[in-house]
Amino acid sequence: MNIHDLIRELREPAATKIVLLVADGLGGLPLEPSGKTELETARTPHLDALAREGTCGLSIPVLPGITPGSGPGHLGLFGYDPLQYRIGRGILEALGIQFAVGPKDVAVRGNFCTVDAAGRISDRRAGRPTTERCVALCRKLQQVRIPGLEVFVEPVREHRFVVVFRGDGLGDAVNDTDPQLVGHAPLPAQGADAESQKTAQAVNEFAAQAGRLLADEAPTNMVTLRGFARYPKIATFQEVYGLKAAAVAVYPMYKGLARLVGMEVVEAGASLDDQVTTLERLWQQYDFFFLHYKYTDSTGEDGNFPAKVEMIERFDSIIPRVRALNPDVVIVTGDHSTPSKLKSHSWHPVPTLLWAPTCRPDAVTEFGEASCLRGGLGQFQAMYLMPLAMAHAKRLGKYGA
Amino acid sequence: MNIHDLIRELREPAATKIVLLVADGLGGLPLEPSGKTELETARTPHLDALAREGTCGLSIPVLPGITPGSGPGHLGLFGYDPLQYRIGRGILEALGIQFAVGPKDVAVRGNFCTVDAAGRISDRRAGRPTTERCVALCRKLQQVRIPGLEVFVEPVREHRFVVVFRGDGLGDAVNDTDPQLVGHAPLPAQGADAESQKTAQAVNEFAAQAGRLLADEAPTNMVTLRGFARYPKIATFQEVYGLKAAAVAVYPMYKGLARLVGMEVVEAGASLDDQVTTLERLWQQYDFFFLHYKYTDSTGEDGNFPAKVEMIERFDSIIPRVRALNPDVVIVTGDHSTPSKLKSHSWHPVPTLLWAPTCRPDAVTEFGEASCLRGGLGQFQAMYLMPLAMAHAKRLGKYGA
């Protein structure tokens, strides 16, 4: 039995509120073998208090050893099995620029490239144009017309953009047109089934028109497309959990992921303080709040250990304002680890705490990777966090008599 | 691959004996944030000794966050995936009064209700008749005759009773006839498929005859039926594990659940001491003993923390007599947690110990929720307890060469 079906069956209304605080890329590694992680180094009195009163553990975003991107990382936290629900690259790119993708859309990532007189790619990134130039070139590509479909072309940055094909019955089993090698022409698109052939036909028409529109724009005189993805069919948060959910995020990608599961994306401001103010302002209007904090991940990606420590301390400082709202359940976690030492996402389990009056105490008195190993949540798949939150929020009835 | 298929393939005969001691609702919560649970408060020298010598852990009855009823809780302990094997309410009610349901049966819970002259329900519980009256009314309903079927009507208590329809090819996809509202007549039964239509026809005939038999019995002058359930198809303990199993239980529900998986329900007496005496008496005749102890759950449900502590201490006191029998494997666990603080079943993992000479030692020196977190069994789904028991009993061969 599917866990979402089980939750739909067991869920009960309650006037309780759940706050999910996601510090992106929270988990880390020590720089030296016997050292401390970023989280262990940071001074986090408020998180430590939550850890002491609540239950801690380590969440495994997908499976042991699997490093997730932001998409699977967040789907897991939202209680959607990231192996069952796959969000294709094109859709993620579109979400990342806050393009309102919908159920009739196939989205794909585009790259400007340079082709020689014979049509062979000589630079797969067209010498990395400026983002301003990317915007201007996309405006030009917006002249492409394909009968029976709507086509949207939106800049991302430098050589990257997004194309969305909108129409009935478009499949996404279409090969990348990027040959991933210089010296070869872009590949023609082919569909693996009837619906995808319809998409492939549109893609080839798009490439032909793009070639003509960009003919005089060398080095950005051609495009390649990769990662065709249809908008996923996904039950909403409201349908699964019966929760009215607000996403309090600053970055488009996370707003997009939240919108994908049917959360309402609210105007959140630009700073962490703004986000908490948003939480306070909308407290009465929602049952569930997802607050996304980006800078624990970006400092980790930069390999800047002290900056990540500082961002964690900043994150810690908002906890008193969150607790002052009297939430019934507070979760603090990350969508994955981003150790500064690795300068990238990693597969390491993510320190996680769940605070509620119904928590069984454990031995954890500080919020950190090593201490969470002794926590009452143990090591668990991130997708089970939402059922736990629902249980502690008294929103799940008994299974079976 | 199904775990039962794997066990059937690997199991080997052995002259070893396994004892499964189930303290119902064993897991608890402290009353105060930094306090101890019921089990941690109780003085349990014999359980602590078992914990010290054996391996401990915390079992998750169904999935994280899911609170099980007694049915799913016990199925998990018996090694049956509680999400795969679902026992319907009607069957559980019948098991609960020790009615010997069988493979041709559809069972359903009945309620006496009051209807007005127009046939509309004015009291869904008929003013809660005494159990004596329930017995008398059921005797009257036993006069119902339905051609081609056997019909059994058995009292439960107050307004509640059980009806069992026995015959070939009866389905259970039948709607409840209880409209769950006063001011409406009981609903006619309808079957969702051919087999269930056969049941629905019998149900409507039953209701019509019941209405005539009860016409002069106001306020108990009508019945509603809810929770139609067919006897589940379930492989027996003997078939799966090759174990001759005895159930030493006092309460009908647990006897019924044990009978469902093919255990022999033996005459156990009324007290915990009687149950242990039964174990001693039958020691040579079975391979596996399931001993069920109710009072850790009922005191938890009552919210009586000190009484639950006392019941745990009483449970501890039988351990020396069990050990004197020289069992090969002893398991002590619960089917779920019932914290006095919540006065109900809960989703919290259940302290569990497995004792056998082949246990790998862990750091646990006392049997309790917090200490079990450091145990060698870790946190695990309850359905894996039986494979572990079989392994320690030297009843499972190697998988693959």
Tab-separated table of N, CA and C in Angstrom, chain B residues 282-351:
chain	number	residue	atom	x	y	z
B	282	LEU	N	2.555	-27.002	28.786
B	282	LEU	CA	2.548	-27.372	27.367
B	282	LEU	C	3.928	-27.279	26.722
B	283	TRP	N	4.939	-27.068	27.554
B	283	TRP	CA	6.279	-26.761	27.032
B	283	TRP	C	6.771	-27.771	26.003
B	284	GLN	N	6.530	-29.036	26.234
B	284	GLN	CA	7.033	-30.071	25.324
B	284	GLN	C	6.241	-30.148	24.027
B	285	GLN	N	5.042	-29.570	24.022
B	285	GLN	CA	4.145	-29.844	22.884
B	285	GLN	C	4.224	-28.848	21.744
B	286	TYR	N	4.895	-27.726	21.948
B	286	TYR	CA	4.917	-26.694	20.897
B	286	TYR	C	6.343	-26.180	20.675
B	287	ASP	N	6.521	-25.536	19.509
B	287	ASP	CA	7.820	-24.917	19.188
B	287	ASP	C	7.832	-23.436	19.528
B	288	PHE	N	6.659	-22.851	19.527
B	288	PHE	CA	6.537	-21.396	19.621
B	288	PHE	C	5.393	-21.063	20.564
B	289	PHE	N	5.652	-20.135	21.465
B	289	PHE	CA	4.619	-19.717	22.417
B	289	PHE	C	4.431	-18.207	22.323
B	290	PHE	N	3.206	-17.791	22.080
B	290	PHE	CA	2.835	-16.372	22.104
B	290	PHE	C	2.062	-16.139	23.396
B	291	LEU	N	2.642	-15.353	24.300
B	291	LEU	CA	1.953	-15.043	25.545
B	291	LEU	C	1.556	-13.567	25.507
B	292	HIS	N	0.281	-13.321	25.631
B	292	HIS	CA	-0.231	-11.946	25.563
B	292	HIS	C	-0.649	-11.446	26.937
B	293	TYR	N	-0.146	-10.248	27.284
B	293	TYR	CA	-0.447	-9.632	28.583
B	293	TYR	C	-1.138	-8.298	28.320
B	294	LYS	N	-2.347	-8.171	28.786
B	294	LYS	CA	-3.203	-7.041	28.406
B	294	LYS	C	-2.988	-5.769	29.223
B	295	TYR	N	-2.595	-5.912	30.503
B	295	TYR	CA	-2.822	-4.811	31.447
B	295	TYR	C	-1.857	-3.632	31.314
B	296	THR	N	-0.749	-3.838	30.589
B	296	THR	CA	0.112	-2.689	30.301
B	296	THR	C	-0.595	-1.723	29.350
B	297	ASP	N	-1.457	-2.261	28.495
B	297	ASP	CA	-2.221	-1.407	27.583
B	297	ASP	C	-3.405	-0.760	28.282
B	298	SER	N	-4.155	-1.551	29.033
B	298	SER	CA	-5.395	-0.990	29.592
B	298	SER	C	-5.098	0.090	30.627
B	299	THR	N	-4.018	-0.076	31.415
B	299	THR	CA	-3.655	0.985	32.356
B	299	THR	C	-3.161	2.223	31.621
B	300	GLY	N	-2.459	2.019	30.486
B	300	GLY	CA	-2.045	3.151	29.656
B	300	GLY	C	-3.261	3.890	29.100
B	301	GLU	N	-4.220	3.128	28.599
B	301	GLU	CA	-5.446	3.735	28.054
B	301	GLU	C	-6.194	4.519	29.128
B	302	ASP	N	-6.098	4.031	30.349
B	302	ASP	CA	-6.748	4.742	31.467
B	302	ASP	C	-5.985	5.998	31.885
B	303	GLY	N	-4.788	6.179	31.340
B	303	GLY	CA	-3.979	7.329	31.737
B	303	GLY	C	-3.429	7.166	33.144
B	304	ASN	N	-3.315	5.929	33.593
B	304	ASN	CA	-2.869	5.668	34.967
B	304	ASN	C	-1.395	5.242	34.958
B	305	PHE	N	-0.521	6.234	35.019
B	305	PHE	CA	0.926	5.990	34.948
B	305	PHE	C	1.396	5.017	36.034
B	306	PRO	N	1.077	5.279	37.332
B	306	PRO	CA	1.576	4.343	38.355
B	306	PRO	C	1.033	2.923	38.194
B	307	ALA	N	-0.205	2.805	37.732
B	307	ALA	CA	-0.754	1.453	37.537
B	307	ALA	C	-0.029	0.739	36.402
B	308	LYS	N	0.316	1.488	35.347
B	308	LYS	CA	1.043	0.854	34.248
B	308	LYS	C	2.418	0.403	34.746
B	309	VAL	N	3.057	1.243	35.562
B	309	VAL	CA	4.349	0.874	36.143
B	309	VAL	C	4.202	-0.438	36.924
B	310	GLU	N	3.145	-0.526	37.706
B	310	GLU	CA	2.932	-1.726	38.526
B	310	GLU	C	2.690	-2.952	37.654
B	311	MET	N	1.928	-2.778	36.578
B	311	MET	CA	1.651	-3.909	35.683
B	311	MET	C	2.939	-4.386	35.012
B	312	ILE	N	3.822	-3.434	34.690
B	312	ILE	CA	5.114	-3.802	34.091
B	312	ILE	C	5.939	-4.600	35.109
B	313	GLU	N	5.906	-4.176	36.366
B	313	GLU	CA	6.674	-4.896	37.399
B	313	GLU	C	6.123	-6.313	37.592
B	314	ARG	N	4.798	-6.426	37.514
B	314	ARG	CA	4.196	-7.753	37.638
B	314	ARG	C	4.648	-8.630	36.459
B	315	PHE	N	4.684	-8.022	35.283
B	315	PHE	CA	5.121	-8.738	34.077
B	315	PHE	C	6.580	-9.188	34.245
B	316	ASP	N	7.392	-8.309	34.800
B	316	ASP	CA	8.807	-8.644	35.030
B	316	ASP	C	8.955	-9.884	35.904
B	317	SER	N	8.041	-10.019	36.846
B	317	SER	CA	8.187	-11.080	37.856
B	317	SER	C	8.038	-12.478	37.270
B	318	ILE	N	7.453	-12.602	36.073
B	318	ILE	CA	7.292	-13.956	35.516
B	318	ILE	C	8.538	-14.424	34.766
B	319	ILE	N	9.453	-13.513	34.501
B	319	ILE	CA	10.599	-13.860	33.646
B	319	ILE	C	11.397	-15.059	34.194
B	320	PRO	N	11.667	-15.121	35.515
B	320	PRO	CA	12.435	-16.282	35.990
B	320	PRO	C	11.754	-17.616	35.673
B	321	ARG	N	10.438	-17.665	35.786
B	321	ARG	CA	9.756	-18.930	35.467
B	321	ARG	C	9.886	-19.254	33.979
B	322	VAL	N	9.837	-18.226	33.130
B	322	VAL	CA	9.989	-18.463	31.686
B	322	VAL	C	11.413	-18.961	31.402
B	323	ARG	N	12.397	-18.313	32.022
B	323	ARG	CA	13.783	-18.700	31.755
B	323	ARG	C	14.086	-20.101	32.279
B	324	ALA	N	13.394	-20.482	33.353
B	324	ALA	CA	13.629	-21.812	33.931
B	324	ALA	C	13.266	-22.929	32.964
B	325	LEU	N	12.459	-22.593	31.957
B	325	LEU	CA	12.069	-23.593	30.956
B	325	LEU	C	13.180	-23.818	29.928
B	326	ASN	N	14.227	-23.009	29.991
B	326	ASN	CA	15.334	-23.118	29.032
B	326	ASN	C	14.933	-22.871	27.589
B	327	PRO	N	14.251	-21.779	27.335
B	327	PRO	CA	13.911	-21.462	25.938
B	327	PRO	C	15.172	-21.129	25.159
B	328	ASP	N	15.113	-21.295	23.830
B	328	ASP	CA	16.255	-20.949	22.985
B	328	ASP	C	16.234	-19.479	22.594
B	329	VAL	N	15.030	-18.955	22.422
B	329	VAL	CA	14.872	-17.540	22.070
B	329	VAL	C	13.736	-16.964	22.899
B	330	VAL	N	13.982	-15.829	23.526
B	330	VAL	CA	12.913	-15.109	24.228
B	330	VAL	C	12.838	-13.703	23.636
B	331	ILE	N	11.631	-13.301	23.260
B	331	ILE	CA	11.411	-11.930	22.786
B	331	ILE	C	10.453	-11.254	23.757
B	332	VAL	N	10.778	-10.038	24.140
B	332	VAL	CA	9.855	-9.230	24.942
B	332	VAL	C	9.601	-7.943	24.177
B	333	THR	N	8.343	-7.660	23.908
B	333	THR	CA	8.001	-6.467	23.148
B	333	THR	C	6.542	-6.109	23.395
B	334	GLY	N	6.050	-5.122	22.649
B	334	GLY	CA	4.637	-4.774	22.671
B	334	GLY	C	4.151	-4.670	21.235
B	335	ASP	N	2.830	-4.641	21.073
B	335	ASP	CA	2.279	-4.508	19.716
B	335	ASP	C	2.246	-3.046	19.275
B	336	HIS	N	2.423	-2.143	20.223
B	336	HIS	CA	2.446	-0.695	19.966
B	336	HIS	C	2.751	-0.041	21.297
B	337	SER	N	2.878	1.283	21.304
B	337	SER	CA	3.013	2.020	22.554
B	337	SER	C	1.626	2.500	22.987
B	338	THR	N	1.417	2.565	24.291
B	338	THR	CA	0.208	3.191	24.854
B	338	THR	C	0.666	4.074	26.008
B	339	PRO	N	1.148	5.282	25.706
B	339	PRO	CA	1.622	6.147	26.791
B	339	PRO	C	0.454	6.609	27.669
B	340	SER	N	0.624	6.485	28.971
B	340	SER	CA	-0.420	6.969	29.883
B	340	SER	C	-0.705	8.440	29.611
B	341	LYS	N	0.341	9.161	29.247
B	341	LYS	CA	0.188	10.592	28.986
B	341	LYS	C	-0.825	10.870	27.870
B	342	LEU	N	-0.909	9.953	26.898
B	342	LEU	CA	-1.820	10.162	25.757
B	342	LEU	C	-3.138	9.404	25.920
B	343	LYS	N	-3.185	8.482	26.889
B	343	LYS	CA	-4.390	7.663	27.115
B	343	LYS	C	-4.852	6.962	25.850
B	344	SER	N	-3.941	6.595	24.989
B	344	SER	CA	-4.331	5.937	23.737
B	344	SER	C	-3.109	5.262	23.131
B	345	HIS	N	-3.394	4.386	22.178
B	345	HIS	CA	-2.311	3.839	21.356
B	345	HIS	C	-1.535	5.009	20.752
B	346	SER	N	-0.275	4.782	20.447
B	346	SER	CA	0.474	5.830	19.756
B	346	SER	C	1.416	5.199	18.739
B	347	TRP	N	2.080	6.055	18.001
B	347	TRP	CA	2.983	5.673	16.911
B	347	TRP	C	4.415	5.495	17.399
B	348	HIS	N	4.692	5.780	18.673
B	348	HIS	CA	6.076	5.733	19.131
B	348	HIS	C	6.624	4.306	19.059
B	349	PRO	N	7.881	4.168	18.665
B	349	PRO	CA	8.475	2.832	18.565
B	349	PRO	C	8.440	2.100	19.915
B	350	VAL	N	8.471	0.782	19.848
B	350	VAL	CA	8.239	-0.058	21.023
B	350	VAL	C	9.539	-0.689	21.503
B	351	PRO	N	9.870	-0.530	22.790
B	351	PRO	CA	11.076	-1.189	23.314
B	351	PRO	C	10.966	-2.701	23.131
